[in-house]
Structures are given as C-alpha cells and as structure tokens.
mmCIF file of C-alpha atoms in Angstrom:
data_model
loop_
_atom_site.group_PDB
_atom_site.id
_atom_site.type_symbol
_atom_site.label_atom_id
_atom_site.label_comp_id
_atom_site.label_asym_id
_atom_site.label_seq_id
_atom_site.Cartn_x
_atom_site.Cartn_y
_atom_site.Cartn_z
ATOM 1 C CA MET A 24 51.892 4.388 -62.405
ATOM 2 C CA ALA A 25 54.603 1.992 -63.267
ATOM 3 C CA SER A 26 55.601 0.146 -66.467
ATOM 4 C CA ALA A 27 56.105 -3.542 -66.622
ATOM 5 C CA ASP A 28 59.731 -3.379 -65.689
ATOM 6 C CA GLY A 29 58.981 -1.232 -62.553
ATOM 7 C CA GLY A 30 59.669 2.226 -64.024
ATOM 8 C CA PRO A 31 57.138 4.843 -64.244
ATOM 9 C CA ALA A 32 54.797 4.584 -67.358
ATOM 10 C CA THR A 33 55.542 7.691 -69.750
ATOM 11 C CA ILE A 34 54.280 8.698 -72.993
ATOM 12 C CA GLU A 35 57.592 7.389 -74.401
ATOM 13 C CA THR A 36 56.924 3.913 -72.994
ATOM 14 C CA ILE A 37 53.523 3.719 -74.041
ATOM 15 C CA ALA A 38 54.435 4.851 -77.620
ATOM 16 C CA ARG A 39 57.076 2.037 -77.881
ATOM 17 C CA ARG A 40 54.722 -0.592 -76.448
ATOM 18 C CA ALA A 41 51.955 0.423 -78.812
ATOM 19 C CA GLY A 42 54.166 0.842 -81.938
ATOM 20 C CA VAL A 43 52.817 4.351 -82.565
ATOM 21 C CA SER A 44 54.181 7.867 -82.445
ATOM 22 C CA ILE A 45 54.540 9.891 -79.175
ATOM 23 C CA ALA A 46 52.166 12.449 -80.688
ATOM 24 C CA SER A 47 49.655 9.788 -81.273
ATOM 25 C CA VAL A 48 49.880 8.728 -77.735
ATOM 26 C CA SER A 49 49.636 12.472 -76.420
ATOM 27 C CA ARG A 50 46.413 12.872 -78.351
ATOM 28 C CA VAL A 51 44.714 9.784 -77.110
ATOM 29 C CA LEU A 52 45.627 10.389 -73.548
ATOM 30 C CA ASN A 53 44.538 14.007 -73.662
ATOM 31 C CA GLY A 54 41.073 13.056 -74.998
ATOM 32 C CA LEU A 55 41.751 14.258 -78.588
ATOM 33 C CA GLY A 56 41.001 10.898 -80.020
ATOM 34 C CA GLY A 57 42.510 9.544 -83.317
ATOM 35 C CA ARG A 58 42.106 6.657 -85.779
ATOM 36 C CA PRO A 59 40.361 3.914 -84.001
ATOM 37 C CA ASP A 60 43.132 1.360 -84.510
ATOM 38 C CA THR A 61 45.604 3.949 -82.947
ATOM 39 C CA VAL A 62 43.206 4.539 -79.984
ATOM 40 C CA ARG A 63 42.855 0.830 -79.351
ATOM 41 C CA LYS A 64 46.673 0.240 -79.393
ATOM 42 C CA VAL A 65 47.278 3.171 -77.132
ATOM 43 C CA GLN A 66 44.715 2.204 -74.601
ATOM 44 C CA ALA A 67 45.935 -1.403 -74.453
ATOM 45 C CA ALA A 68 49.372 -0.475 -73.998
ATOM 46 C CA ALA A 69 48.509 2.034 -71.298
ATOM 47 C CA THR A 70 46.622 -0.594 -69.515
ATOM 48 C CA GLU A 71 49.548 -3.216 -69.826
ATOM 49 C CA LEU A 72 51.848 -0.554 -68.292
ATOM 50 C CA GLY A 73 49.522 0.271 -65.426
ATOM 51 C CA TYR A 74 48.893 3.723 -66.546
ATOM 52 C CA VAL A 75 45.744 5.251 -65.038
ATOM 53 C CA PRO A 76 44.725 8.619 -66.720
ATOM 54 C CA ASN A 77 43.656 11.390 -64.354
ATOM 55 C CA ALA A 78 40.958 12.946 -66.210
ATOM 56 C CA MET A 79 40.682 16.019 -64.075
ATOM 57 C CA ALA A 80 44.367 16.823 -64.009
ATOM 58 C CA ARG A 81 44.343 16.350 -67.738
ATOM 59 C CA SER A 82 41.576 18.831 -68.349
ATOM 60 C CA LEU A 83 43.243 21.393 -66.150
ATOM 61 C CA ARG A 84 46.629 21.026 -67.669
ATOM 62 C CA GLY A 85 45.548 20.977 -71.354
ATOM 63 C CA GLY A 86 42.144 22.614 -71.305
ATOM 64 C CA ARG A 87 40.520 19.311 -72.353
ATOM 65 C CA SER A 88 37.296 17.901 -70.820
ATOM 66 C CA GLY A 89 37.398 14.498 -72.629
ATOM 67 C CA GLN A 90 33.599 15.036 -73.323
ATOM 68 C CA ILE A 91 31.524 15.397 -76.389
ATOM 69 C CA ALA A 92 27.749 16.201 -76.548
ATOM 70 C CA PHE A 93 24.625 15.271 -78.681
ATOM 71 C CA ALA A 94 21.833 17.656 -78.769
ATOM 72 C CA MET A 95 18.560 16.021 -80.170
ATOM 73 C CA GLU A 96 14.934 16.911 -80.240
ATOM 74 C CA ASP A 97 13.758 14.068 -77.988
ATOM 75 C CA ILE A 98 15.602 11.421 -76.193
ATOM 76 C CA GLY A 99 12.711 9.249 -75.994
ATOM 77 C CA ASN A 100 12.283 9.160 -79.846
ATOM 78 C CA PRO A 101 13.327 5.625 -81.089
ATOM 79 C CA VAL A 102 15.388 7.440 -83.913
ATOM 80 C CA TYR A 103 17.571 9.158 -81.428
ATOM 81 C CA VAL A 104 18.001 6.239 -79.088
ATOM 82 C CA ALA A 105 19.486 4.350 -81.993
ATOM 83 C CA MET A 106 21.812 7.403 -82.865
ATOM 84 C CA VAL A 107 22.829 7.522 -79.337
ATOM 85 C CA ARG A 108 23.786 3.861 -79.011
ATOM 86 C CA ARG A 109 26.159 4.270 -82.081
ATOM 87 C CA ILE A 110 27.610 7.732 -80.899
ATOM 88 C CA GLN A 111 28.352 6.450 -77.558
ATOM 89 C CA ALA A 112 30.166 3.410 -78.943
ATOM 90 C CA VAL A 113 32.289 5.533 -81.169
ATOM 91 C CA ALA A 114 32.930 7.985 -78.389
ATOM 92 C CA LYS A 115 33.819 5.339 -75.810
ATOM 93 C CA GLU A 116 36.293 3.863 -78.447
ATOM 94 C CA ALA A 117 37.933 7.117 -78.890
ATOM 95 C CA GLY A 118 38.234 7.707 -75.109
ATOM 96 C CA PHE A 119 35.357 10.410 -74.774
ATOM 97 C CA ARG A 120 32.373 10.652 -72.399
ATOM 98 C CA LEU A 121 29.102 11.479 -74.023
ATOM 99 C CA LEU A 122 26.646 14.107 -72.792
ATOM 100 C CA LEU A 123 23.100 14.166 -73.903
ATOM 101 C CA HIS A 124 20.924 17.361 -74.279
ATOM 102 C CA SER A 125 17.208 16.974 -75.114
ATOM 103 C CA THR A 126 16.046 20.171 -76.706
ATOM 104 C CA GLY A 127 12.393 19.579 -77.372
ATOM 105 C CA ALA A 128 13.099 21.127 -80.784
ATOM 106 C CA ASP A 129 13.147 24.637 -78.944
ATOM 107 C CA ARG A 130 15.331 26.998 -80.957
ATOM 108 C CA GLU A 131 16.704 28.849 -77.807
ATOM 109 C CA GLU A 132 17.792 25.463 -76.324
ATOM 110 C CA GLU A 133 19.621 24.476 -79.524
ATOM 111 C CA LEU A 134 21.370 27.810 -79.775
ATOM 112 C CA ARG A 135 22.247 27.568 -76.218
ATOM 113 C CA ALA A 136 23.858 24.106 -76.858
ATOM 114 C CA LEU A 137 26.053 25.811 -79.680
ATOM 115 C CA ARG A 138 26.987 28.716 -77.469
ATOM 116 C CA SER A 139 27.941 26.534 -74.605
ATOM 117 C CA LEU A 140 30.893 25.201 -76.623
ATOM 118 C CA ALA A 141 32.556 28.443 -75.498
ATOM 119 C CA ASP A 142 32.548 27.245 -71.794
ATOM 120 C CA ARG A 143 34.896 24.235 -72.928
ATOM 121 C CA HIS A 144 32.874 21.888 -70.832
ATOM 122 C CA THR A 145 32.690 19.872 -74.179
ATOM 123 C CA GLU A 146 35.259 19.505 -76.907
ATOM 124 C CA GLY A 147 32.708 19.059 -79.675
ATOM 125 C CA LEU A 148 29.017 18.704 -80.557
ATOM 126 C CA ILE A 149 26.785 16.608 -82.687
ATOM 127 C CA ILE A 150 23.332 18.281 -83.175
ATOM 128 C CA SER A 151 20.275 17.135 -84.996
ATOM 129 C CA PRO A 152 17.829 20.071 -85.342
ATOM 130 C CA ILE A 153 14.461 19.671 -87.047
ATOM 131 C CA ARG A 154 14.458 23.366 -88.026
ATOM 132 C CA ILE A 155 17.519 25.233 -89.589
ATOM 133 C CA THR A 156 16.907 28.875 -89.111
ATOM 134 C CA ARG A 157 19.439 31.828 -89.914
ATOM 135 C CA ASP A 158 20.101 31.909 -86.265
ATOM 136 C CA HIS A 159 21.226 28.373 -86.211
ATOM 137 C CA LEU A 160 23.482 28.997 -89.249
ATOM 138 C CA ASP A 161 24.965 32.058 -87.565
ATOM 139 C CA GLU A 162 25.811 30.183 -84.251
ATOM 140 C CA LEU A 163 27.218 27.270 -86.407
ATOM 141 C CA ARG A 164 29.694 29.668 -88.124
ATOM 142 C CA ARG A 165 30.649 31.194 -84.813
ATOM 143 C CA ALA A 166 31.106 27.813 -83.046
ATOM 144 C CA VAL A 167 34.464 27.736 -81.124
ATOM 145 C CA ALA A 168 34.655 23.910 -81.201
ATOM 146 C CA PRO A 169 33.944 21.233 -83.936
ATOM 147 C CA VAL A 170 30.229 20.668 -84.692
ATOM 148 C CA VAL A 171 28.758 17.918 -86.789
ATOM 149 C CA VAL A 172 25.052 18.342 -87.962
ATOM 150 C CA ILE A 173 22.853 15.241 -88.586
ATOM 151 C CA GLY A 174 20.408 16.735 -90.954
ATOM 152 C CA SER A 175 20.212 18.908 -94.003
ATOM 153 C CA LEU A 176 22.186 22.155 -94.374
ATOM 154 C CA PRO A 177 22.131 24.720 -97.142
ATOM 155 C CA GLU A 178 24.228 23.636 -100.201
ATOM 156 C CA GLY A 179 27.929 24.720 -99.697
ATOM 157 C CA PHE A 180 27.734 25.211 -96.138
ATOM 158 C CA ALA A 181 31.213 24.502 -94.713
ATOM 159 C CA LEU A 182 30.579 21.991 -91.878
ATOM 160 C CA ASP A 183 30.703 18.370 -91.418
ATOM 161 C CA ASN A 184 27.320 16.915 -92.179
ATOM 162 C CA VAL A 185 25.488 13.593 -92.062
ATOM 163 C CA ARG A 186 22.327 13.761 -94.097
ATOM 164 C CA VAL A 187 19.720 11.378 -95.577
ATOM 165 C CA ASP A 188 17.162 12.301 -98.389
ATOM 166 C CA SER A 189 13.852 11.744 -96.762
ATOM 167 C CA ARG A 190 12.088 13.247 -99.732
ATOM 168 C CA VAL A 191 13.373 10.168 -101.738
ATOM 169 C CA GLY A 192 12.291 8.015 -98.763
ATOM 170 C CA ALA A 193 8.640 9.366 -98.898
ATOM 171 C CA ALA A 194 8.318 9.013 -102.528
ATOM 172 C CA MET A 195 9.304 5.352 -102.128
ATOM 173 C CA ALA A 196 6.657 4.955 -99.555
ATOM 174 C CA VAL A 197 3.952 6.251 -101.755
ATOM 175 C CA SER A 198 5.188 4.327 -104.831
ATOM 176 C CA HIS A 199 5.026 1.166 -102.663
ATOM 177 C CA LEU A 200 1.302 1.870 -101.595
ATOM 178 C CA ALA A 201 0.494 2.513 -105.245
ATOM 179 C CA GLY A 202 2.327 -0.599 -106.460
ATOM 180 C CA ILE A 203 -0.077 -2.843 -104.188
ATOM 181 C CA GLY A 204 -3.056 -1.149 -105.840
ATOM 182 C CA ARG A 205 -3.873 1.775 -103.376
ATOM 183 C CA GLY A 206 -5.300 4.782 -105.076
ATOM 184 C CA ARG A 207 -6.496 6.852 -102.111
ATOM 185 C CA ILE A 208 -3.314 7.402 -100.305
ATOM 186 C CA GLY A 209 -3.420 9.794 -97.299
ATOM 187 C CA PHE A 210 -0.560 11.384 -95.597
ATOM 188 C CA LEU A 211 -0.033 12.251 -91.910
ATOM 189 C CA ASN A 212 2.884 14.609 -91.579
ATOM 190 C CA GLY A 213 4.576 16.609 -88.761
ATOM 191 C CA PRO A 214 4.893 20.405 -88.996
ATOM 192 C CA LEU A 215 5.554 21.651 -92.428
ATOM 193 C CA ASP A 216 7.997 24.435 -91.172
ATOM 194 C CA THR A 217 10.400 21.681 -90.081
ATOM 195 C CA VAL A 218 13.137 20.163 -92.503
ATOM 196 C CA PRO A 219 11.686 16.629 -92.413
ATOM 197 C CA GLY A 220 8.038 18.015 -92.533
ATOM 198 C CA GLN A 221 8.823 19.986 -95.727
ATOM 199 C CA ALA A 222 10.985 17.177 -97.286
ATOM 200 C CA ARG A 223 8.525 14.462 -96.639
ATOM 201 C CA TYR A 224 5.516 16.463 -97.806
ATOM 202 C CA ARG A 225 7.491 16.975 -101.152
ATOM 203 C CA GLY A 226 8.252 13.311 -101.376
ATOM 204 C CA TYR A 227 4.722 12.384 -100.837
ATOM 205 C CA LEU A 228 3.740 14.631 -103.785
ATOM 206 C CA ASP A 229 6.666 13.156 -105.870
ATOM 207 C CA GLY A 230 5.258 9.710 -105.283
ATOM 208 C CA LEU A 231 1.722 10.621 -106.132
ATOM 209 C CA ALA A 232 2.974 12.197 -109.453
ATOM 210 C CA ALA A 233 5.054 9.021 -110.322
ATOM 211 C CA ALA A 234 2.092 6.676 -109.668
ATOM 212 C CA GLY A 235 -0.141 9.126 -111.820
ATOM 213 C CA LEU A 236 -2.264 9.969 -108.880
ATOM 214 C CA ASP A 237 -3.898 13.230 -108.318
ATOM 215 C CA GLU A 238 -2.831 15.748 -105.445
ATOM 216 C CA ARG A 239 -5.763 16.296 -103.139
ATOM 217 C CA ASP A 240 -5.675 18.485 -100.194
ATOM 218 C CA GLU A 241 -8.150 16.673 -98.213
ATOM 219 C CA LEU A 242 -5.784 13.460 -98.207
ATOM 220 C CA VAL A 243 -3.141 15.368 -96.001
ATOM 221 C CA GLU A 244 -3.173 16.024 -92.240
ATOM 222 C CA PHE A 245 -0.534 17.964 -90.271
ATOM 223 C CA GLY A 246 0.239 17.560 -86.608
ATOM 224 C CA GLU A 247 3.371 16.720 -84.589
ATOM 225 C CA PHE A 248 5.849 13.913 -84.844
ATOM 226 C CA ARG A 249 4.379 11.965 -81.997
ATOM 227 C CA THR A 250 2.010 9.025 -81.369
ATOM 228 C CA ASP A 251 -1.014 10.873 -79.946
ATOM 229 C CA SER A 252 -0.762 13.420 -82.734
ATOM 230 C CA GLY A 253 -0.936 10.552 -85.326
ATOM 231 C CA ALA A 254 -3.847 9.093 -83.809
ATOM 232 C CA ASP A 255 -5.855 12.213 -83.865
ATOM 233 C CA ALA A 256 -4.772 12.963 -87.365
ATOM 234 C CA ALA A 257 -5.673 9.622 -88.566
ATOM 235 C CA LEU A 258 -9.292 9.953 -87.221
ATOM 236 C CA ARG A 259 -9.694 13.362 -88.778
ATOM 237 C CA LEU A 260 -8.527 12.047 -91.898
ATOM 238 C CA LEU A 261 -10.918 9.116 -91.809
ATOM 239 C CA GLU A 262 -13.820 11.372 -91.085
ATOM 240 C CA ARG A 263 -13.055 13.418 -94.170
ATOM 241 C CA VAL A 264 -12.192 10.582 -96.445
ATOM 242 C CA PRO A 265 -14.009 7.537 -95.344
ATOM 243 C CA ASP A 266 -12.926 5.443 -98.432
ATOM 244 C CA LEU A 267 -9.279 5.940 -97.696
ATOM 245 C CA ASP A 268 -7.210 2.791 -98.732
ATOM 246 C CA GLY A 269 -3.510 3.737 -98.115
ATOM 247 C CA LEU A 270 -1.818 5.908 -95.531
ATOM 248 C CA PHE A 271 1.825 7.169 -95.377
ATOM 249 C CA CYS A 272 2.902 8.482 -91.964
ATOM 250 C CA ALA A 273 5.905 10.908 -91.764
ATOM 251 C CA ASN A 274 7.530 8.711 -88.880
ATOM 252 C CA ASP A 275 7.034 5.475 -87.010
ATOM 253 C CA LEU A 276 5.459 7.375 -83.993
ATOM 254 C CA ILE A 277 2.853 8.834 -86.109
ATOM 255 C CA ALA A 278 2.136 5.430 -87.623
ATOM 256 C CA VAL A 279 1.829 3.675 -84.263
ATOM 257 C CA GLY A 280 -0.971 6.199 -83.366
ATOM 258 C CA ALA A 281 -2.394 5.892 -86.700
ATOM 259 C CA LEU A 282 -2.700 1.930 -86.282
ATOM 260 C CA ARG A 283 -4.353 2.540 -82.891
ATOM 261 C CA ALA A 284 -6.923 4.982 -84.210
ATOM 262 C CA LEU A 285 -7.639 2.526 -87.252
ATOM 263 C CA ARG A 286 -8.360 -0.445 -84.897
ATOM 264 C CA GLU A 287 -10.518 1.743 -82.840
ATOM 265 C CA ALA A 288 -12.480 2.898 -85.958
ATOM 266 C CA GLY A 289 -12.833 -0.841 -87.053
ATOM 267 C CA ARG A 290 -10.551 -0.575 -90.122
ATOM 268 C CA ARG A 291 -8.525 -3.494 -90.698
ATOM 269 C CA VAL A 292 -4.803 -3.124 -91.621
ATOM 270 C CA PRO A 293 -3.877 -3.971 -94.499
ATOM 271 C CA ASP A 294 -7.088 -5.402 -95.855
ATOM 272 C CA ASP A 295 -8.878 -1.927 -95.647
ATOM 273 C CA ILE A 296 -6.137 0.344 -95.387
ATOM 274 C CA ALA A 297 -2.363 -0.249 -95.971
ATOM 275 C CA VAL A 298 0.046 1.679 -93.638
ATOM 276 C CA VAL A 299 3.629 2.777 -94.276
ATOM 277 C CA GLY A 300 5.735 4.489 -91.641
ATOM 278 C CA MET A 301 9.195 6.237 -91.870
ATOM 279 C CA ASP A 302 12.586 5.615 -89.849
ATOM 280 C CA ASP A 303 12.169 1.859 -89.641
ATOM 281 C CA THR A 304 12.679 2.082 -85.740
ATOM 282 C CA GLU A 305 12.414 -0.801 -83.304
ATOM 283 C CA LEU A 306 8.625 0.088 -82.945
ATOM 284 C CA ALA A 307 8.114 -1.176 -86.621
ATOM 285 C CA ARG A 308 8.832 -4.712 -85.572
ATOM 286 C CA VAL A 309 6.683 -4.766 -82.552
ATOM 287 C CA THR A 310 3.341 -3.218 -83.705
ATOM 288 C CA TRP A 311 0.393 -5.290 -84.699
ATOM 289 C CA PRO A 312 0.395 -5.745 -87.510
ATOM 290 C CA THR A 313 4.123 -5.194 -88.166
ATOM 291 C CA LEU A 314 4.693 -2.019 -89.828
ATOM 292 C CA THR A 315 6.147 -1.466 -93.246
ATOM 293 C CA SER A 316 8.658 1.478 -92.814
ATOM 294 C CA VAL A 317 11.186 3.356 -94.887
ATOM 295 C CA GLY A 318 14.556 3.159 -92.993
ATOM 296 C CA LEU A 319 16.671 6.306 -92.892
ATOM 297 C CA GLY A 320 19.673 4.749 -91.321
ATOM 298 C CA SER A 321 19.339 6.402 -87.930
ATOM 299 C CA ALA A 322 22.022 4.280 -86.192
ATOM 300 C CA ARG A 323 24.274 4.523 -89.286
ATOM 301 C CA ARG A 324 23.883 8.410 -89.261
ATOM 302 C CA GLY A 325 24.847 8.494 -85.650
ATOM 303 C CA GLU A 326 27.875 6.556 -86.040
ATOM 304 C CA LEU A 327 29.158 8.490 -89.111
ATOM 305 C CA ALA A 328 28.531 11.783 -87.178
ATOM 306 C CA ALA A 329 30.581 10.511 -84.297
ATOM 307 C CA GLU A 330 33.355 9.350 -86.532
ATOM 308 C CA LEU A 331 33.401 12.699 -88.192
ATOM 309 C CA LEU A 332 33.516 14.403 -84.954
ATOM 310 C CA VAL A 333 36.368 12.183 -83.418
ATOM 311 C CA ASP A 334 38.239 12.504 -86.518
ATOM 312 C CA ARG A 335 37.946 16.363 -86.362
ATOM 313 C CA LEU A 336 39.119 16.457 -82.777
ATOM 314 C CA GLY A 337 42.024 14.221 -83.647
ATOM 315 C CA GLU A 338 44.189 13.846 -86.941
ATOM 316 C CA GLY A 339 41.569 15.472 -89.032
ATOM 317 C CA ARG A 340 41.366 18.860 -87.474
ATOM 318 C CA ASP A 341 42.576 20.738 -90.553
ATOM 319 C CA ARG A 342 40.793 18.805 -93.258
ATOM 320 C CA GLU A 343 37.924 20.054 -95.474
ATOM 321 C CA PRO A 344 34.450 19.625 -94.270
ATOM 322 C CA ARG A 345 32.820 16.345 -95.179
ATOM 323 C CA TRP A 346 29.266 15.690 -96.315
ATOM 324 C CA VAL A 347 28.047 12.233 -95.991
ATOM 325 C CA SER A 348 24.800 10.736 -97.195
ATOM 326 C CA VAL A 349 22.719 7.514 -96.150
ATOM 327 C CA THR A 350 20.487 6.003 -98.621
ATOM 328 C CA PRO A 351 16.832 5.376 -97.570
ATOM 329 C CA GLU A 352 15.450 1.765 -97.827
ATOM 330 C CA LEU A 353 11.924 0.463 -97.769
ATOM 331 C CA VAL A 354 11.257 -2.516 -95.443
ATOM 332 C CA ALA A 355 8.080 -4.310 -96.320
ATOM 333 C CA ARG A 356 6.091 -5.978 -93.353
ATOM 334 C CA GLU A 357 2.581 -6.998 -92.722
ATOM 335 C CA SER A 358 0.900 -3.477 -92.715
ATOM 336 C CA THR A 359 1.219 -3.531 -96.577
ATOM 337 C CA ARG A 360 0.716 -7.348 -97.119
ATOM 338 C CA SER A 361 -1.055 -7.625 -100.511
#
C-alpha cells in the first residue's frame, strides 16, 4: 500500500486526504461504519492512496468481522426482497457485508440467530419476526451485539425498532372497499397468533365499524401468508358467502392466490368482487387485473433499520434506542376500479 507520494498509506494520510479525524478513519477501516458522508470520504481517500484493506487481518486484529446479518421469515417473499435490497445498499455504503438468514418463521431459528451474535461472526443483526414471544424478548435483552427489530415491540422496550401500523393500513383497505359501495367484505388473513395477523384482523374490524358494517364471523378465513393458502381460503369463503362483493387480503401473496381462485370460480374482478391486498409489493403491479394494495413501506423499513444498525455500530453506539414509524398508504389499481 502506498500513498500518492510513494510512502505507505496510513490512517493519518487517509485522514488528511479525506478531511476527517483519525478516529473516523479507524472506525471505517475497521468495519465500524460511520456517517454516510464520512464513509464515502474515507473510502475515496483510501482508494486514491492505494489502500487495500485486509478483511481477515482486520478481523483478527480488532475482533471485527465486517459483517451484519438480516434474519427474515421467507427470503422469497417480495416484502423481504424489497427490504434486502435497501439493507444491502446501506450496508455496502458503510463497508459491511450482508448475511441473510431465512428462518421460516421458526421460533428456534430466530432465537438461534440472536444467540449466534455471541460467536462474533457478525457485528449486528436486523431481525423481522412475525411472532414476538417472551423468549424473543429475553434473547433481545441478552444480545451481545446491536440488534434492530423490524416489527412491533412492547411499548417501552429499549431497542432500536422500525415499525408500521398495519392495523391502520387494514382499516384503510376496508374503508376503500366500503367507499366504492361494497357491503359484504370478506377477509383472508394469516395466522391470528402472529403480530401481523392480529393487527390486520383488528384493522379489518375497525374498518367495518367505521363504515357502519356488521362484523360477521362467516366473512373471515384464516390460513397462511402464502399464495396457495390464499387460493384455498378464497374458495372456502365463496362457498360459504356466495354473494361476497369485496375482499381484503392480509398480504399480496394471499391476494394473488385469491385472484386465481376467483377467476377459476368465474367471478369477475372488480365487477363481481373488488379485491385489496397489503404490502404493495411488485406483485401488485403485474397481476391481472393489477392489484389495489396498502403499501407498508417495506423498502423504506429495510433502509431505516440498516441506517439505525450502522449508526449504532459507529458513532451512535451510546445513544438512546430509537423507534421509527412508517406510514401506510393505499395505492388504488384495477382490482377496485369503480
């Protein structure tokens, strides 16, 4: 490694070139991150001076791996794909590699991901569990490295957290269906013992109440947050309520399955049944008809979580925990065209 004048590139020469402190250069070169503009300046100066970091030596010398991890339910779900893209961008900008862990919503897998922080293979973790148990909370309290949770935590829990109120989003979906004249609005949900399943069920009831519509148990079907489950649930609901004219699905995967089932049953969307999904993933723009969906800011939540983690690993290591919220937004498309 040599500087532009032929001497060896050092932390001091990089700091002078970047116009930042020696401490900031040390943090960046040792994988601790920092403010995005600081990281950019240090990386640019290091490149100009011919500095080539030795990740293994850095890890052995400082006990740092230069890696962060993201643990999610299903790597194939478009919600998590959107999150990964933004997390990866922020991580790369800050000089971290990103490891992915698809847990299948298995509690033990999620707890294992939290416990594995003790191995020091990763410097921090972003996790998005769909169930928050007492065991989850205990492991979060015991975590030996920074953790950011994407999802709802109990009020006052001292941990960096990025959340969205999907209960409000679900109420928006039902209100939209009622607003276009639909009075028999069904609901296809995931498991009720999950955080999103519970929140979206409550939001569905809120929406019915706001529209002056009666709550009817026969209008609700529970399954999994998957396409095949959505198709099966839609057929069960149609058999029980043949005059159904509106349908809210707890995520876009369920909605895609429901659209397929409705076509097979000879029901026209939106003429016979108007359909709303949730998450506003890429799927919503390529279904036929295109899908009205409530966006929950998946990409933005991933970005915010990564920024919180990178900050925690760098200059914000001693700050108070931050809770950041994203606002739901309904995007109307052909599946609810009036």
